[in-house]
XYZ file of C-alpha atoms in Angstrom:
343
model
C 87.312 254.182 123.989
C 86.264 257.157 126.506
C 88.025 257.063 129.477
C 85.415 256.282 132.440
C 84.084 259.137 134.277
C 84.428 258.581 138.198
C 83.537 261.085 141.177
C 84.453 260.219 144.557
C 83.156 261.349 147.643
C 85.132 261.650 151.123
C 88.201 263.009 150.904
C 89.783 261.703 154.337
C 92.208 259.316 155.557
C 90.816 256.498 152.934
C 89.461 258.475 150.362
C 92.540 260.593 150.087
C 94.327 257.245 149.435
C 91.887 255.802 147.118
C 91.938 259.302 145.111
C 95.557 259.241 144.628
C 95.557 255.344 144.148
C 93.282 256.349 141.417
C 94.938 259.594 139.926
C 98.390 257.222 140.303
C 96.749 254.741 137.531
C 95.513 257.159 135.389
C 92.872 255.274 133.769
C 89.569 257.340 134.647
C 88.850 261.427 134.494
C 88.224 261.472 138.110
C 86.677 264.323 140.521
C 86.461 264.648 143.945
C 83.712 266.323 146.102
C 84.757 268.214 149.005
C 83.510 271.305 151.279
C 85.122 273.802 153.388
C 88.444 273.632 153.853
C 88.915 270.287 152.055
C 87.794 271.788 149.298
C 90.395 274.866 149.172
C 93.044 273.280 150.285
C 92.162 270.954 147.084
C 91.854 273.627 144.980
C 94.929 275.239 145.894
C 97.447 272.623 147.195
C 96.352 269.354 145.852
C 96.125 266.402 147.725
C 98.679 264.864 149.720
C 99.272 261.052 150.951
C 102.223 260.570 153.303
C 104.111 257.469 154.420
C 104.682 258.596 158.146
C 107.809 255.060 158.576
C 109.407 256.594 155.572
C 108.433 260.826 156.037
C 112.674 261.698 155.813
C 112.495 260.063 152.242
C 110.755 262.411 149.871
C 109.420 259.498 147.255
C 107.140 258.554 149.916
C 104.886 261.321 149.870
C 102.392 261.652 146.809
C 101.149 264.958 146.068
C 98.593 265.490 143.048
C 95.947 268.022 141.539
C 92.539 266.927 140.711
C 89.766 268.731 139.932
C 87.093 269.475 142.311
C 83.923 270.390 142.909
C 81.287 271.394 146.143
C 78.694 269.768 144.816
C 77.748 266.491 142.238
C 74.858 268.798 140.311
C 78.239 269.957 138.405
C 79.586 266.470 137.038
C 76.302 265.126 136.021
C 76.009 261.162 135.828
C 79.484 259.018 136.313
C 80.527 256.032 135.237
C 81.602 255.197 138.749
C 81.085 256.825 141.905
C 83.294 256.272 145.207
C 81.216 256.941 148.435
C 84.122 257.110 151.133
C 82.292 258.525 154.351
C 81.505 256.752 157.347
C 78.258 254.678 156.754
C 75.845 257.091 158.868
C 76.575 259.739 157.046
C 75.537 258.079 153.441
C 71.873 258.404 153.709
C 71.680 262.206 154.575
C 74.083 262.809 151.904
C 72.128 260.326 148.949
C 69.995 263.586 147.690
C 72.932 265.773 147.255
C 74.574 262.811 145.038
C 71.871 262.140 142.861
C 72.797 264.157 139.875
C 76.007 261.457 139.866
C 74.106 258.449 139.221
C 72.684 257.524 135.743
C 71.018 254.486 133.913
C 74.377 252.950 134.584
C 76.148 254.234 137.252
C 78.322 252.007 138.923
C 78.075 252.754 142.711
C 80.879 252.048 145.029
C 80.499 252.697 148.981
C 83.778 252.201 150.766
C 82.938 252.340 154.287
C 83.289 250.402 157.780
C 80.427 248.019 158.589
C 77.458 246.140 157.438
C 77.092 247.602 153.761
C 73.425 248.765 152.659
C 73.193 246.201 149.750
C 74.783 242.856 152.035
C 71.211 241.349 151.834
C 71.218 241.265 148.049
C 71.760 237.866 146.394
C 71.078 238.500 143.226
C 68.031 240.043 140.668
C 64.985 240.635 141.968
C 65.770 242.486 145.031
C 63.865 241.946 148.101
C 61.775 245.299 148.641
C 61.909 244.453 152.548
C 65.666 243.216 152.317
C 67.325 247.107 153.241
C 69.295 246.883 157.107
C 67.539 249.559 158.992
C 70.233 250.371 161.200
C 72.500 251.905 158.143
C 69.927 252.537 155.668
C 67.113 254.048 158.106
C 64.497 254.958 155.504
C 65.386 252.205 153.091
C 66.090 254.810 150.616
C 70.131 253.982 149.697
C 68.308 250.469 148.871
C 65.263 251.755 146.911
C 66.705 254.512 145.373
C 70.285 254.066 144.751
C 69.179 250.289 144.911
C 71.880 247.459 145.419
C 72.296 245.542 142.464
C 73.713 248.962 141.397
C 76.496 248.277 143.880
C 79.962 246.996 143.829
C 81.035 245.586 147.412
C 84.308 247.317 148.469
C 86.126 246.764 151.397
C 89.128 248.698 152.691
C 91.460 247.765 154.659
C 93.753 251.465 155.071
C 95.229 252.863 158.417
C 95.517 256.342 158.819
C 94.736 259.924 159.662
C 93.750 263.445 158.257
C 96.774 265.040 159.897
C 94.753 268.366 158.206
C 92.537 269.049 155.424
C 93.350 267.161 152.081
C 96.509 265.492 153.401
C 96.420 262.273 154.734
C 99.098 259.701 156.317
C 98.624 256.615 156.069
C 99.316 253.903 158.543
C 101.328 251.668 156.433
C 100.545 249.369 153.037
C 96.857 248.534 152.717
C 93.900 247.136 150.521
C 91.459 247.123 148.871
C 89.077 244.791 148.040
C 85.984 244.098 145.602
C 83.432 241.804 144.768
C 79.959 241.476 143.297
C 77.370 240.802 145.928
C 75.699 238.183 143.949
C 79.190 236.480 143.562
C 79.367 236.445 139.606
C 82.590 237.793 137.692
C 80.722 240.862 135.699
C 81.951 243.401 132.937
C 81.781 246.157 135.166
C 83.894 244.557 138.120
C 86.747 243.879 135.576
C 86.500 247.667 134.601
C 86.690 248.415 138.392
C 89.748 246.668 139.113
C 91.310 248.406 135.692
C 90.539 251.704 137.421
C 93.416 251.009 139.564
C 96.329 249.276 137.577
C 99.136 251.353 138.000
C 101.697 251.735 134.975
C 104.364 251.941 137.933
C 104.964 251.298 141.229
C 105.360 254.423 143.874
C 106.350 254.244 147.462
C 104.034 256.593 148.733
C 100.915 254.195 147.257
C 100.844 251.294 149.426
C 97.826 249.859 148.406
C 97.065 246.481 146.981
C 93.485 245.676 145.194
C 92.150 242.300 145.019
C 89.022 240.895 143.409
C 86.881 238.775 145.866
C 85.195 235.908 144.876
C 82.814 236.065 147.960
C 83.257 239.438 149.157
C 80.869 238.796 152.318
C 83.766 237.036 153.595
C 85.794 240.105 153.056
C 83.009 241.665 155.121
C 83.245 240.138 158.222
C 86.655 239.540 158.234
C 87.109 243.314 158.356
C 84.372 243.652 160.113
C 85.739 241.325 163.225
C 88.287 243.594 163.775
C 85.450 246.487 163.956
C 82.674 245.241 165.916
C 85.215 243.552 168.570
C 88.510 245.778 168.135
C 86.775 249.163 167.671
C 84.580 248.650 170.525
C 86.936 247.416 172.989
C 89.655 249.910 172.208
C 87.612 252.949 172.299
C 85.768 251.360 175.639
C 88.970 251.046 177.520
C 91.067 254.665 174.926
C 93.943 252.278 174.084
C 95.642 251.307 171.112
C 95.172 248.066 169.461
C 98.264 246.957 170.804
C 97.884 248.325 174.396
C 94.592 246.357 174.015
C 95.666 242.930 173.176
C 98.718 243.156 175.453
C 96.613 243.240 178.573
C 95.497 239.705 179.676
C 91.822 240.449 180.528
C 91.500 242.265 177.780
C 93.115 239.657 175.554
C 90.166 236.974 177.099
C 87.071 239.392 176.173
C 88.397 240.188 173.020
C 88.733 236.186 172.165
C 85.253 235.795 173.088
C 83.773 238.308 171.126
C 86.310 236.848 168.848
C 84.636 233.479 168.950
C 81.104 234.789 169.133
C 81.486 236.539 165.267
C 82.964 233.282 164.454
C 79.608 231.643 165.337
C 77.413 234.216 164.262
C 78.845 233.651 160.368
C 78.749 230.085 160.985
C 74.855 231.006 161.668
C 73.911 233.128 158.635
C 72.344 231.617 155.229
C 74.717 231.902 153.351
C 76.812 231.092 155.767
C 80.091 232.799 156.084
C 83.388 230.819 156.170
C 85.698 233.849 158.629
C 89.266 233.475 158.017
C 89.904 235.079 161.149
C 90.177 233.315 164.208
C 90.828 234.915 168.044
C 94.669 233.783 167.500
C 95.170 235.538 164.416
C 93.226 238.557 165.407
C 95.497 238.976 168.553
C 98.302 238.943 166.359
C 97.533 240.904 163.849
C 96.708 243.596 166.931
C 100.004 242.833 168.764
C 102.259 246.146 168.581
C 100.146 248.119 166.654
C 100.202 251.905 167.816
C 96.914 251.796 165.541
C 93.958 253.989 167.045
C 90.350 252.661 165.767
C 88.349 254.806 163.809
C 85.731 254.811 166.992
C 88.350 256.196 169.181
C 89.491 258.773 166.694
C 85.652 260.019 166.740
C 85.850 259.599 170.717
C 88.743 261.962 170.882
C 87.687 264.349 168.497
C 84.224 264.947 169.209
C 82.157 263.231 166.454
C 79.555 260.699 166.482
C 80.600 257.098 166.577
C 80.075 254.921 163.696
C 78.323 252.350 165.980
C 75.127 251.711 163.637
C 77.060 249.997 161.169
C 79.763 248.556 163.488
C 77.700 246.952 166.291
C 73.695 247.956 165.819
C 73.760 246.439 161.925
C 75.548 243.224 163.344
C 72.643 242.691 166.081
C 70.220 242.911 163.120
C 71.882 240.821 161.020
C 72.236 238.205 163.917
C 68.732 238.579 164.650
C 67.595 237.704 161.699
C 69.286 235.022 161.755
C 67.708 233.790 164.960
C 71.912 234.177 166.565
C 72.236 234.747 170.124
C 75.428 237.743 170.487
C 75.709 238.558 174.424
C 79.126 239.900 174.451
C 78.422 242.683 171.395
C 74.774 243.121 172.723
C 76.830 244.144 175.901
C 79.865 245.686 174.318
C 78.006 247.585 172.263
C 74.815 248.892 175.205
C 78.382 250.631 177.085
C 79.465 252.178 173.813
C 76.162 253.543 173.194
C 76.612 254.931 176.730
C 80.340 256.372 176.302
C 78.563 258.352 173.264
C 75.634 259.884 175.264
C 77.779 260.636 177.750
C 80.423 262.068 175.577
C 77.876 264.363 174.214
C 76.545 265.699 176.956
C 79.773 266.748 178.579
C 80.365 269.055 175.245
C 76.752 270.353 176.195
């Protein structure tokens, strides 16, 4: 049997880990596509993931070459193809990826946020059923359309510490599911992608098949819609956040609000996360969100996915959400204002 044909997009903190997850396993011809200096250093370096607890101890550093291109016109379709970018970039960059996706293309977006398929249920897809706030156009759902998606959702700390060489955080996951729930062919072949023939330290990342991988949604998504916010609002770490007492109270009811809006949504969504274990799991952490890493280095937010696809969803659902309506109406202001004082 042909090995599958996969191209990934996004070579950054989490797509550098997924590629070398990937090249690791050794079960697909993979390909990234990169630009600029992502690209050469690719072409002439490889790629790099680091363990920064373990960086003395040479095993925990995975370096790899993989072949590369600047643009998907040169791969033709794929079997699979990995969309690692923040979510408002996908729809400007759909065009440029079209000569990726075939008949059968199995399309993967690994990204923070609401995905573009999450109101698909199952064949025939609503024409009206695309989110607005990550899919503007409704092109990702009409053209790439969702039942051609597989839900991912990654859970991988990190940081580009330069181009093509990433350090991660500590051990991570990854998870997938179909969004209409069933057990398919194609998710099996998915998860094969990744079985590793041997464990190596520098690959800390587990991948688990989701029976309902909504719930996988939102409980990432908890931590990015309350913990992202919050932490870029006030520039402090997750676990300078949830050591301050006031801060501890807001972010327990936004917390609690996410808990109600799943209760709220049809389906509704069981969250394993409650405010208790979400101030734990931020206790300590030196962890800056992916919002603040924007913050600090100049880019747009990721808000549209993280907070503006949330108040969609919730409104749709006829759910009240004060505290991220609010939350997210300063964040919207900390990016205006961010951008006008590089103007």
């Amino acid at each position: 049997m042909a090995r599958p044909k996969v191209a990934l997009v996004g070579v950054g903190s989490v797509g550098g880990t997924v590629a070398a997850a990937l090249h690791h396993a050794d079960r697909c011809d993979l390909t990234l596509i990169a630009r600029g200096e992502t690209l050469s250093t690719l072409q002439q370096e490889g790629l790099t993931v680091r363990q920064p607890f373990r960086k003395d101890d040479s095993s925990a550093e995975y370096r790899c070459m993989l072949p590369c291109v600047s643009a998907a016109h040169a791969l033709g379709p794929q079997d699979f193809l990995f969309v690692v970018t923040k979510a408002h970039h996908f729809p400007a960059l759909l065009d440029s990826l079209l000569p990726c996706i075939g008949p059968s293309t199995v399309v993967v977006p690994c990204m923070n946020g609401i995905p573009f398929w999450y109101n698909y249920f199952g064949a025939p897809a609503d024409p009206a059923g695309f989110i607005s706030a990550v899919d503007p156009d409704g092109r990702l759902w009409s053209v790439i359309g969702p039942e051609r998606a597989i839900g991912a959702v990654v859970k991988v700390g990190g940081y580009v510490a330069s181009p093509a060489v990433t350090v991660q955080a500590g051990p991570g996951s990854l998870e997938f599911g179909e969004p209409d729930g069933s057990d398919s062919a194609r998710l099996n072949r998915l998860m094969d992608l990744f079985e590793p023939r041997a464990a190596n330290p520098a690959i800390l990342l587990r991948v688990v098949k989701r029976a309902v991988i909504r719930e996988a949604v939102w409980d990432k998504l908890v931590f990015n819609v309350v913990g992202n916010v919050l932490t870029t609002l006030t520039q402090s770490t997750n676990g300078d956040a949830s050591a301050d007492p006031q801060l501890r109270h807001i972010h327990s009811l936004m917390v609690d609000e996410v808990v109600s809006l799943c209760a709220g949504l049809s389906p509704p969504v069981q969250l394993s996360v409650t405010a208790e274990k979400y101030l734990a799991a931020m206790a300590g952490s030196d962890h800056k969100a992916s919002t603040l890493q924007d913050l600090l280095a100049g880019r747009p937010f990721e808000k549209d996915a993280l907070v503006t696809a949330v108040q969609e969803v919730a409104r749709s659902a006829g759910v009240a959400t004060p505290y991220i309506d609010f939350a997210g109406a300063l964040l919207q202001g900390l990016e205006r204002n961010a951008v006008l004082a590089k103007m």
